[in-house]
mmCIF file of C-alpha atoms and ligand atoms in Angstrom:
data_model
loop_
_atom_site.group_PDB
_atom_site.id
_atom_site.type_symbol
_atom_site.label_atom_id
_atom_site.label_comp_id
_atom_site.label_asym_id
_atom_site.label_seq_id
_atom_site.Cartn_x
_atom_site.Cartn_y
_atom_site.Cartn_z
ATOM 1 C CA MET S 1 28.420 -43.399 75.275
ATOM 2 C CA ALA S 2 28.973 -39.706 75.779
ATOM 3 C CA CYS S 3 25.643 -39.362 77.488
ATOM 4 C CA TYR S 4 26.905 -41.719 80.177
ATOM 5 C CA GLY S 5 30.144 -39.796 80.506
ATOM 6 C CA ASP S 6 28.252 -36.557 80.934
ATOM 7 C CA LEU S 7 26.012 -38.082 83.574
ATOM 8 C CA ARG S 8 28.988 -39.402 85.471
ATOM 9 C CA ALA S 9 30.494 -35.939 85.383
ATOM 10 C CA TRP S 10 27.240 -34.534 86.638
ATOM 11 C CA PHE S 11 27.205 -37.000 89.525
ATOM 12 C CA ARG S 12 30.817 -36.364 90.284
ATOM 13 C CA ARG S 13 30.116 -32.645 90.603
ATOM 14 C CA ARG S 14 27.303 -33.383 93.026
ATOM 15 C CA ARG S 15 29.082 -36.171 94.831
ATOM 16 C CA ARG S 16 30.605 -33.792 97.332
ATOM 17 C CA ALA S 17 27.197 -32.429 98.240
ATOM 18 C CA ILE S 18 25.815 -35.954 98.536
ATOM 19 C CA LEU S 19 28.707 -37.086 100.761
ATOM 20 C CA ILE S 20 28.466 -34.002 102.959
ATOM 21 C CA ALA S 21 24.780 -34.686 103.488
ATOM 22 C CA ALA S 22 25.519 -38.347 104.285
ATOM 23 C CA GLY S 23 28.329 -37.366 106.676
ATOM 24 C CA ALA S 24 26.051 -34.977 108.523
ATOM 25 C CA LEU S 25 23.541 -37.772 109.014
ATOM 26 C CA GLY S 26 26.214 -40.125 110.391
ATOM 27 C CA ALA S 27 27.571 -37.518 112.779
ATOM 28 C CA GLY S 28 24.039 -36.820 113.940
ATOM 29 C CA CYS S 29 23.650 -40.504 114.763
ATOM 30 C CA VAL S 30 26.828 -40.657 116.876
ATOM 31 C CA LEU S 31 25.897 -37.491 118.775
ATOM 32 C CA TYR S 32 22.474 -38.863 119.532
ATOM 33 C CA TYR S 33 23.856 -42.110 120.879
ATOM 34 C CA GLY S 34 26.601 -40.267 122.812
ATOM 35 C CA PHE S 35 24.162 -37.965 124.571
ATOM 36 C CA THR S 36 21.749 -40.668 125.522
ATOM 37 C CA ARG S 37 24.674 -42.594 127.094
ATOM 38 C CA TYR S 38 23.852 -45.934 125.626
ATOM 39 C CA SER S 39 25.918 -48.928 126.584
ATOM 40 C CA ALA S 40 29.095 -49.771 124.632
ATOM 41 C CA ALA S 41 27.229 -52.633 123.002
ATOM 42 C CA ALA S 42 24.531 -50.302 121.830
ATOM 43 C CA LEU S 43 27.158 -47.905 120.497
ATOM 44 C CA ALA S 44 28.831 -50.742 118.598
ATOM 45 C CA ARG S 45 25.465 -51.752 117.204
ATOM 46 C CA ALA S 46 24.855 -48.166 116.176
ATOM 47 C CA ARG S 47 28.224 -48.114 114.404
ATOM 48 C CA ALA S 48 27.431 -51.363 112.623
ATOM 49 C CA VAL S 49 24.130 -49.941 111.481
ATOM 50 C CA GLU S 50 25.896 -46.818 110.316
ATOM 51 C CA GLU S 51 28.472 -48.818 108.333
ATOM 52 C CA GLU S 52 25.766 -50.922 106.755
ATOM 53 C CA GLU S 53 23.910 -47.750 105.810
ATOM 54 C CA SER S 54 26.922 -46.181 104.182
ATOM 55 C CA ARG S 55 27.585 -49.423 102.266
ATOM 56 C CA LEU S 56 23.997 -49.357 101.061
ATOM 57 C CA ARG S 57 24.328 -45.693 100.175
ATOM 58 C CA ALA S 58 27.363 -46.427 98.015
ATOM 59 C CA GLU S 59 25.569 -49.312 96.333
ATOM 60 C CA THR S 60 22.457 -47.285 95.643
ATOM 61 C CA GLU S 61 24.535 -44.523 94.139
ATOM 62 C CA GLU S 62 26.247 -47.008 91.842
ATOM 63 C CA GLU S 63 22.864 -48.471 90.922
ATOM 64 C CA ARG S 64 21.419 -45.056 90.381
ATOM 65 C CA ILE S 65 24.228 -44.184 87.992
ATOM 66 C CA LEU S 66 23.719 -47.425 86.088
ATOM 67 C CA HIS S 67 20.001 -46.962 85.942
ATOM 68 C CA LEU S 68 20.360 -43.343 84.861
ATOM 69 C CA ARG S 69 22.878 -44.313 82.239
ATOM 70 C CA ARG S 70 20.582 -46.917 80.696
ATOM 71 C CA HIS S 71 17.636 -44.627 80.875
ATOM 72 C CA CYS S 72 19.460 -41.638 79.416
ATOM 73 C CA ASP S 73 20.857 -43.655 76.503
ATOM 74 C CA GLU S 74 17.450 -45.162 75.818
ATOM 75 C CA ILE S 75 15.937 -41.716 75.687
ATOM 76 C CA GLN S 76 18.412 -40.450 73.093
ATOM 77 C CA LEU S 77 17.818 -43.530 70.928
ATOM 78 C CA LEU S 78 14.092 -43.168 71.298
ATOM 79 C CA ALA S 79 14.302 -39.530 70.252
ATOM 80 C CA ASP S 80 16.207 -40.290 67.056
ATOM 81 C CA ALA S 81 14.404 -43.479 66.089
ATOM 82 C CA THR S 82 10.751 -42.780 66.728
ATOM 83 C CA THR S 83 9.627 -39.324 67.722
ATOM 84 C CA LEU S 84 11.884 -37.369 65.438
ATOM 85 C CA PRO S 85 11.146 -38.838 61.974
ATOM 86 C CA SER S 86 7.412 -38.220 62.220
ATOM 87 C CA LEU S 87 7.873 -34.677 63.523
ATOM 88 C CA LEU S 88 10.383 -33.845 60.802
ATOM 89 C CA ALA S 89 8.099 -35.227 58.105
ATOM 90 C CA HIS S 90 5.273 -33.091 59.420
ATOM 91 C CA LEU S 91 7.537 -30.054 59.596
ATOM 92 C CA SER S 92 8.704 -30.295 56.017
ATOM 93 C CA GLU S 93 5.178 -30.942 54.734
ATOM 94 C CA ARG S 94 3.998 -27.734 56.384
ATOM 95 C CA LEU S 95 7.032 -25.794 55.188
ATOM 96 C CA PHE S 96 6.476 -26.823 51.582
ATOM 97 C CA GLU S 97 2.876 -25.673 51.869
ATOM 98 C CA LEU S 98 3.858 -22.328 53.351
ATOM 99 C CA VAL S 99 6.742 -21.592 50.982
ATOM 100 C CA ASN S 100 5.500 -22.975 47.717
ATOM 101 C CA LEU S 101 7.944 -22.416 44.891
ATOM 102 C CA SER S 102 6.072 -24.284 42.177
ATOM 103 C CA GLU S 103 3.690 -21.458 41.352
ATOM 104 C CA LEU S 104 6.577 -18.995 40.888
ATOM 105 C CA THR S 105 8.473 -21.491 38.761
ATOM 106 C CA ARG S 106 5.381 -22.212 36.688
ATOM 107 C CA GLN S 107 4.812 -18.513 35.964
ATOM 108 C CA LEU S 108 8.444 -18.058 34.961
ATOM 109 C CA MET S 109 8.335 -21.046 32.612
ATOM 110 C CA ALA S 110 5.010 -20.077 31.077
ATOM 111 C CA GLY S 111 6.176 -16.477 30.634
ATOM 112 C CA LYS S 112 9.220 -17.289 28.546
ATOM 113 C CA GLU S 113 7.455 -16.683 25.240
ATOM 114 C CA GLY S 114 4.097 -16.750 23.507
ATOM 115 C CA PRO S 115 0.935 -14.965 24.557
ATOM 116 C CA GLN S 116 1.768 -15.106 28.277
ATOM 117 C CA ALA S 117 5.240 -13.645 27.779
ATOM 118 C CA LEU S 118 6.374 -11.587 30.756
ATOM 119 C CA THR S 119 7.755 -8.060 30.534
ATOM 120 C CA PRO S 120 11.354 -7.759 31.757
ATOM 121 C CA ASP S 121 10.084 -6.064 34.920
ATOM 122 C CA GLU S 122 7.615 -8.826 35.693
ATOM 123 C CA LYS S 123 10.265 -11.393 35.067
ATOM 124 C CA LEU S 124 12.756 -9.690 37.350
ATOM 125 C CA ASN S 125 10.116 -9.383 40.032
ATOM 126 C CA LEU S 126 9.330 -13.104 39.890
ATOM 127 C CA TRP S 127 13.018 -13.941 39.986
ATOM 128 C CA GLN S 128 13.520 -11.751 43.065
ATOM 129 C CA LYS S 129 10.688 -13.588 44.809
ATOM 130 C CA LEU S 130 12.117 -16.933 43.787
ATOM 131 C CA LYS S 131 15.519 -15.878 45.124
ATOM 132 C CA VAL S 132 14.192 -14.930 48.557
ATOM 133 C CA SER S 133 11.772 -17.878 48.786
ATOM 134 C CA SER S 134 14.357 -20.481 47.802
ATOM 135 C CA PHE S 135 16.829 -19.360 50.437
ATOM 136 C CA THR S 136 14.029 -18.976 52.981
ATOM 137 C CA ARG S 137 12.675 -22.469 52.431
ATOM 138 C CA THR S 138 16.041 -24.170 52.616
ATOM 139 C CA LEU S 139 17.197 -22.274 55.682
ATOM 140 C CA CYS S 140 13.834 -22.815 57.393
ATOM 141 C CA ALA S 141 14.127 -26.521 56.703
ATOM 142 C CA ALA S 142 17.548 -26.600 58.337
ATOM 143 C CA TRP S 143 16.793 -24.374 61.302
ATOM 144 C CA GLY S 144 13.344 -25.871 61.893
ATOM 145 C CA MET S 145 15.008 -29.263 61.942
ATOM 146 C CA GLY S 146 17.564 -28.070 64.487
ATOM 147 C CA LEU S 147 14.854 -26.624 66.711
ATOM 148 C CA VAL S 148 12.754 -29.797 66.529
ATOM 149 C CA GLN S 149 15.736 -31.995 67.339
ATOM 150 C CA LEU S 150 16.652 -30.005 70.410
ATOM 151 C CA PHE S 151 13.069 -29.648 71.552
ATOM 152 C CA VAL S 152 12.404 -33.386 71.349
ATOM 153 C CA ARG S 153 15.455 -33.940 73.501
ATOM 154 C CA VAL S 154 14.249 -31.398 76.037
ATOM 155 C CA GLN S 155 10.856 -33.117 76.169
ATOM 156 C CA LEU S 156 12.063 -36.689 76.426
ATOM 157 C CA ASN S 157 14.778 -35.940 78.934
ATOM 158 C CA LEU S 158 12.419 -33.965 81.165
ATOM 159 C CA LEU S 159 9.848 -36.714 80.900
ATOM 160 C CA GLY S 160 12.382 -39.491 81.418
ATOM 161 C CA ARG S 161 13.744 -37.814 84.488
ATOM 162 C CA GLN S 162 10.285 -37.216 85.867
ATOM 163 C CA LEU S 163 9.345 -40.864 85.278
ATOM 164 C CA PHE S 164 12.540 -41.988 86.961
ATOM 165 C CA ILE S 165 11.808 -39.855 89.995
ATOM 166 C CA SER S 166 8.192 -40.873 90.230
ATOM 167 C CA THR S 167 9.110 -44.559 89.971
ATOM 168 C CA ALA S 168 11.812 -44.183 92.601
ATOM 169 C CA SER S 169 9.389 -42.443 94.951
ATOM 170 C CA PHE S 170 6.590 -44.888 94.093
ATOM 171 C CA GLY S 171 4.631 -42.069 92.563
ATOM 172 C CA ASP S 172 2.991 -42.191 89.227
ATOM 173 C CA LEU S 173 2.972 -40.022 86.136
ATOM 174 C CA PRO S 174 -0.222 -40.918 84.277
ATOM 175 C CA PHE S 175 0.088 -41.952 80.687
ATOM 176 C CA SER S 176 -2.370 -39.235 79.674
ATOM 177 C CA THR S 177 -0.049 -36.595 81.165
ATOM 178 C CA GLN S 178 2.924 -37.935 79.240
ATOM 179 C CA HIS S 179 0.834 -38.002 76.111
ATOM 180 C CA LYS S 180 -0.340 -34.429 76.543
ATOM 181 C CA PHE S 181 3.155 -33.167 77.232
ATOM 182 C CA LEU S 182 4.533 -34.883 74.125
ATOM 183 C CA ALA S 183 1.784 -33.297 72.040
ATOM 184 C CA PHE S 184 3.660 -29.992 72.387
ATOM 185 C CA GLY S 185 6.217 -31.402 69.950
ATOM 186 C CA ASP S 186 3.794 -30.664 67.159
ATOM 187 C CA PHE S 187 3.484 -27.006 68.039
ATOM 188 C CA LEU S 188 6.344 -25.988 65.739
ATOM 189 C CA PRO S 189 5.080 -27.881 62.657
ATOM 190 C CA LEU S 190 1.519 -26.710 63.279
ATOM 191 C CA HIS S 191 1.960 -23.115 64.408
ATOM 192 C CA GLY S 192 5.510 -21.993 65.145
ATOM 193 C CA ILE S 193 6.620 -22.689 61.584
ATOM 194 C CA ALA S 194 4.635 -19.721 60.219
ATOM 195 C CA LEU S 195 6.517 -17.369 62.509
ATOM 196 C CA LEU S 196 9.803 -19.060 61.672
ATOM 197 C CA VAL S 197 9.170 -18.586 57.936
ATOM 198 C CA GLN S 198 8.369 -14.928 58.531
ATOM 199 C CA ASP S 199 11.535 -14.315 60.571
ATOM 200 C CA VAL S 200 13.817 -16.218 58.215
ATOM 201 C CA GLU S 201 12.348 -14.402 55.230
ATOM 202 C CA GLU S 202 13.059 -11.131 56.985
ATOM 203 C CA ALA S 203 16.700 -12.123 57.540
ATOM 204 C CA VAL S 204 17.092 -13.348 53.948
ATOM 205 C CA THR S 205 15.532 -10.159 52.567
ATOM 206 C CA GLU S 206 17.713 -7.976 54.760
ATOM 207 C CA VAL S 207 20.896 -9.597 53.482
ATOM 208 C CA MET S 208 19.946 -10.386 49.862
ATOM 209 C CA ARG S 209 17.514 -7.691 48.798
ATOM 210 C CA ASP S 210 19.986 -5.689 46.772
ATOM 211 C CA ILE S 211 22.118 -8.520 45.463
ATOM 212 C CA SER S 212 21.842 -8.886 41.696
ATOM 213 C CA LEU S 213 21.038 -12.300 40.281
ATOM 214 C CA LYS S 214 24.009 -11.841 37.947
ATOM 215 C CA LYS S 215 26.514 -11.494 40.763
ATOM 216 C CA ALA S 216 28.930 -14.426 40.738
ATOM 217 C CA TYR S 217 29.608 -16.361 43.935
ATOM 218 C CA SER S 218 32.608 -18.537 44.574
ATOM 219 C CA PHE S 219 32.037 -21.466 46.899
ATOM 220 C CA ASP S 220 33.539 -19.580 49.846
ATOM 221 C CA GLU S 221 31.500 -16.496 49.070
ATOM 222 C CA LEU S 222 28.327 -18.555 49.029
ATOM 223 C CA ARG S 223 29.189 -19.995 52.431
ATOM 224 C CA ASP S 224 29.830 -16.473 53.728
ATOM 225 C CA LEU S 225 26.471 -15.367 52.383
ATOM 226 C CA LEU S 226 24.715 -18.174 54.259
ATOM 227 C CA ILE S 227 26.652 -17.387 57.428
ATOM 228 C CA GLN S 228 25.644 -13.742 57.086
ATOM 229 C CA ILE S 229 21.955 -14.704 56.832
ATOM 230 C CA GLN S 230 22.302 -16.984 59.841
ATOM 231 C CA ALA S 231 23.856 -14.129 61.821
ATOM 232 C CA ALA S 232 21.004 -11.792 60.822
ATOM 233 C CA PHE S 233 18.485 -14.427 61.894
ATOM 234 C CA GLU S 234 20.190 -15.098 65.231
ATOM 235 C CA LYS S 235 20.423 -11.380 65.923
ATOM 236 C CA GLN S 236 16.624 -11.047 65.692
ATOM 237 C CA GLN S 237 16.107 -13.662 68.363
ATOM 238 C CA LYS S 238 14.964 -12.766 71.821
ATOM 239 C CA ASP S 239 13.096 -15.877 72.756
ATOM 240 C CA TRP S 240 13.225 -19.292 71.094
ATOM 241 C CA CYS S 241 10.071 -20.307 72.970
ATOM 242 C CA ARG S 242 8.000 -18.334 70.455
ATOM 243 C CA TYR S 243 8.506 -21.080 67.876
ATOM 244 C CA LEU S 244 8.265 -24.031 70.223
ATOM 245 C CA LEU S 245 5.594 -23.338 72.816
ATOM 246 C CA PRO S 246 2.202 -21.625 72.847
ATOM 247 C CA GLU S 247 2.228 -18.234 74.558
ATOM 248 C CA ASN S 248 0.185 -19.305 77.598
ATOM 249 C CA ASP S 249 1.669 -22.826 77.697
ATOM 250 C CA LYS S 250 -1.675 -24.279 76.613
ATOM 251 C CA LEU S 251 -2.189 -25.998 73.285
ATOM 252 C CA PRO S 252 -5.316 -25.164 71.305
ATOM 253 C CA GLU S 253 -7.988 -27.757 72.147
ATOM 254 C CA GLU S 254 -7.781 -29.443 68.756
ATOM 255 C CA ASP S 255 -4.037 -30.107 69.072
ATOM 256 C CA TYR S 256 -4.337 -32.401 72.074
ATOM 257 C CA PRO S 257 -4.289 -36.149 71.415
ATOM 258 C CA VAL S 258 -7.829 -37.254 70.648
ATOM 259 C CA ALA S 259 -7.962 -39.858 73.396
ATOM 260 C CA GLU S 260 -7.027 -37.407 76.138
ATOM 261 C CA SER S 261 -9.464 -35.098 77.754
ATOM 262 C CA SER S 262 -7.809 -31.724 77.431
ATOM 263 C CA HIS S 263 -10.354 -30.232 79.806
ATOM 264 C CA SER S 264 -9.063 -32.033 82.831
ATOM 265 C CA ARG S 265 -6.753 -29.913 84.886
ATOM 266 C CA ASP S 266 -3.314 -31.369 84.688
ATOM 267 C CA ASP S 267 -0.784 -29.815 87.022
ATOM 268 C CA ASP S 268 1.928 -32.297 86.104
ATOM 269 C CA GLU S 269 1.603 -31.449 82.434
ATOM 270 C CA GLN S 270 1.796 -27.724 83.156
ATOM 271 C CA LEU S 271 4.780 -28.271 85.416
ATOM 272 C CA LEU S 272 6.606 -30.128 82.645
ATOM 273 C CA VAL S 273 5.774 -27.406 80.118
ATOM 274 C CA ALA S 274 7.021 -24.749 82.524
ATOM 275 C CA LYS S 275 10.268 -26.698 82.926
ATOM 276 C CA ALA S 276 10.603 -26.979 79.148
ATOM 277 C CA ARG S 277 10.138 -23.221 78.888
ATOM 278 C CA ASP S 278 12.872 -22.662 81.471
ATOM 279 C CA VAL S 279 15.260 -24.928 79.603
ATOM 280 C CA ILE S 280 14.551 -23.270 76.239
ATOM 281 C CA SER S 281 15.107 -19.838 77.759
ATOM 282 C CA SER S 282 18.438 -20.888 79.275
ATOM 283 C CA ALA S 283 21.897 -19.859 78.123
ATOM 284 C CA GLU S 284 22.735 -23.560 77.614
ATOM 285 C CA PHE S 285 19.949 -23.923 75.068
ATOM 286 C CA GLN S 286 21.112 -20.805 73.241
ATOM 287 C CA HIS S 287 24.667 -22.118 73.199
ATOM 288 C CA THR S 288 23.672 -25.604 72.033
ATOM 289 C CA LEU S 289 21.357 -24.295 69.352
ATOM 290 C CA GLY S 290 24.189 -22.100 68.058
ATOM 291 C CA ALA S 291 26.350 -25.220 67.641
ATOM 292 C CA VAL S 292 23.431 -27.047 65.977
ATOM 293 C CA LEU S 293 22.815 -24.267 63.455
ATOM 294 C CA ASP S 294 26.523 -24.160 62.619
ATOM 295 C CA ALA S 295 26.611 -27.922 62.060
ATOM 296 C CA LEU S 296 23.548 -27.820 59.825
ATOM 297 C CA LEU S 297 25.018 -24.987 57.776
ATOM 298 C CA ASP S 298 28.267 -26.930 57.351
ATOM 299 C CA THR S 299 26.373 -29.976 56.103
ATOM 300 C CA MET S 300 24.324 -27.822 53.751
ATOM 301 C CA VAL S 301 27.427 -26.168 52.320
ATOM 302 C CA GLN S 302 28.944 -29.599 51.666
ATOM 303 C CA ASP S 303 25.810 -30.494 49.696
ATOM 304 C CA LEU S 304 26.305 -27.377 47.565
ATOM 305 C CA LEU S 305 29.870 -28.272 46.665
ATOM 306 C CA PRO S 306 28.979 -30.621 43.743
ATOM 307 C CA TYR S 307 27.318 -27.713 41.920
ATOM 308 C CA TYR S 308 30.753 -26.111 41.653
ATOM 309 C CA GLN S 309 32.411 -29.063 39.950
ATOM 310 C CA GLY S 310 33.931 -27.999 36.626
ATOM 311 C CA GLN S 311 32.821 -24.394 37.027
ATOM 312 C CA PRO S 312 35.001 -21.318 36.389
ATOM 313 C CA ALA S 313 36.965 -19.969 39.343
ATOM 314 C CA VAL S 314 34.871 -16.789 39.606
ATOM 315 C CA GLY S 315 32.030 -19.024 40.644
ATOM 316 C CA LEU S 316 28.377 -19.232 39.723
ATOM 317 C CA PRO S 317 25.887 -16.430 39.169
ATOM 318 C CA LEU S 318 23.252 -16.215 41.887
ATOM 319 C CA ALA S 319 20.550 -17.078 39.326
ATOM 320 C CA LYS S 320 22.143 -20.519 38.969
ATOM 321 C CA LEU S 321 22.576 -20.942 42.694
ATOM 322 C CA VAL S 322 18.900 -20.315 43.443
ATOM 323 C CA PRO S 323 17.773 -23.728 42.117
ATOM 324 C CA ALA S 324 20.811 -25.371 43.730
ATOM 325 C CA VAL S 325 19.879 -23.924 47.106
ATOM 326 C CA SER S 326 16.269 -25.063 46.802
ATOM 327 C CA SER S 327 17.360 -28.583 45.806
ATOM 328 C CA VAL S 328 19.529 -28.808 48.888
ATOM 329 C CA GLY S 329 16.439 -27.869 50.906
ATOM 330 C CA MET S 330 14.769 -30.993 49.530
ATOM 331 C CA LEU S 331 17.700 -33.142 50.698
ATOM 332 C CA LEU S 332 16.912 -32.091 54.222
ATOM 333 C CA ASP S 333 13.651 -33.958 53.886
ATOM 334 C CA ASN S 334 15.346 -37.351 53.640
ATOM 335 C CA ARG S 335 13.333 -39.254 56.213
ATOM 336 C CA GLN S 336 15.502 -42.333 56.464
ATOM 337 C CA ASP S 337 18.998 -42.005 57.780
ATOM 338 C CA SER S 338 19.404 -38.296 57.215
ATOM 339 C CA LYS S 339 22.949 -37.028 57.495
ATOM 340 C CA TYR S 340 21.491 -33.772 58.769
ATOM 341 C CA VAL S 341 19.868 -35.612 61.675
ATOM 342 C CA ARG S 342 23.106 -37.429 62.367
ATOM 343 C CA ALA S 343 25.167 -34.235 62.192
ATOM 344 C CA VAL S 344 23.078 -32.858 65.037
ATOM 345 C CA ALA S 345 22.769 -36.067 67.073
ATOM 346 C CA GLU S 346 26.532 -36.573 67.060
ATOM 347 C CA LEU S 347 27.444 -33.088 68.274
ATOM 348 C CA PRO S 348 29.170 -33.209 71.675
ATOM 349 C CA GLU S 349 27.252 -30.059 72.625
ATOM 350 C CA VAL S 350 23.951 -31.854 72.025
ATOM 351 C CA LYS S 351 24.997 -34.862 74.072
ATOM 352 C CA SER S 352 26.024 -32.814 77.077
ATOM 353 C CA PHE S 353 22.940 -30.667 76.726
ATOM 354 C CA SER S 354 20.752 -33.786 76.902
ATOM 355 C CA ALA S 355 22.564 -35.033 79.978
ATOM 356 C CA MET S 356 22.269 -31.591 81.526
ATOM 357 C CA VAL S 357 18.502 -31.505 80.978
ATOM 358 C CA TYR S 358 18.125 -35.043 82.294
ATOM 359 C CA GLY S 359 20.331 -34.366 85.288
ATOM 360 C CA SER S 360 18.997 -30.984 86.330
ATOM 361 C CA ALA S 361 15.316 -31.744 86.155
ATOM 362 C CA ALA S 362 15.167 -33.124 89.692
HETATM 363 C C1 NAG J 401 1.945 -25.488 45.478
HETATM 364 O O1 NAG J 401 1.095 -24.770 44.625
HETATM 365 C C2 NAG J 401 0.571 -25.532 43.544
HETATM 366 C C3 NAG J 401 -0.204 -24.613 42.624
HETATM 367 O O2 NAG J 401 -0.363 -23.341 43.117
HETATM 368 C C4 NAG J 401 -0.281 -26.654 44.103
HETATM 369 O O3 NAG J 401 -0.810 -27.443 43.049
HETATM 370 C C5 NAG J 401 0.558 -27.526 45.019
HETATM 371 O O4 NAG J 401 -0.234 -28.525 45.614
HETATM 372 C C6 NAG J 401 1.219 -26.681 46.100
HETATM 373 N N1 NAG J 401 2.142 -27.515 46.832
HETATM 374 C C7 NAG J 401 2.068 -27.685 48.153
HETATM 375 C C8 NAG J 401 3.089 -28.562 48.769
HETATM 376 O O5 NAG J 401 1.242 -27.143 48.843
#
């Protein structure tokens, strides 16, 4: 698996440092025995001990790599199979509450004729709202999904690494601490999503405000439009932590798991959250998220392709693309075997990012 390859590379990079440290220890041993003028037999014994130690060192390193490899792979599987589906379901539920298109659609349908008929201005106004909201909801679904996927990996890899270290050093990371740390995964669906909707809506409005619903879009032009909105959104960003972590690194009382006492001071939990914040603020996160957003946009564009089948070469008017774009947003909510989830999980950037988080948390 790539995760294993990345870990090996990580170890290889550090191998030199590890060997230098080991060499220094060995040399120290010889010097000590030399200065104390031990007998030749004692020196030979010392050498034998040294050789045995270096053999053990090599073995432990091999074991460590194996252990890390198993652990790292397990973590990625765990992320995709268990934690992620429930978080994504929660995310899309909240998104559909926050950006609710059915009321707008209902008003437009009811206003077609009869006593509730809308004036042309009212109609245009509703259509403009529907335009912005449809694009906002779909893009929020995609980008929220990307953020959740990366964040879960940050959490599980930090936790996995910490557990590995505490087991190796016979320490202990209480279950309640792990539980509390994982509870931060729900921050985006519960709170961060509102800010995400606001920011995405701003980007969509900036790019699309003056575009007429009659304007025709070819398939390539539609992709360019989406890329333009993504660029506007990414340009706004200063700090991805705003969506993923509470400002003071403390969850509101009611968001902690019921069984855990949130009042107890938990330094380990705060340490893990601080590490997560560091990772999310890093250039590597920014770089990986960029690749994730690109991959999600690609997948989304592929889902829009069928709407162009049998259409004239000039393309489709924006008014027809609005429902297409909102339907694609619904596809993102496929909880079983989502190709959007797979598109992210299979990215080489995501795999090396995971290994990097796992490897650097020591
Ligand atoms: C959207 O709004 C309608 C009516 O305003 C409501 O019945 C429906 O439950 C809302 N949907 C969601 C997902 O909140």
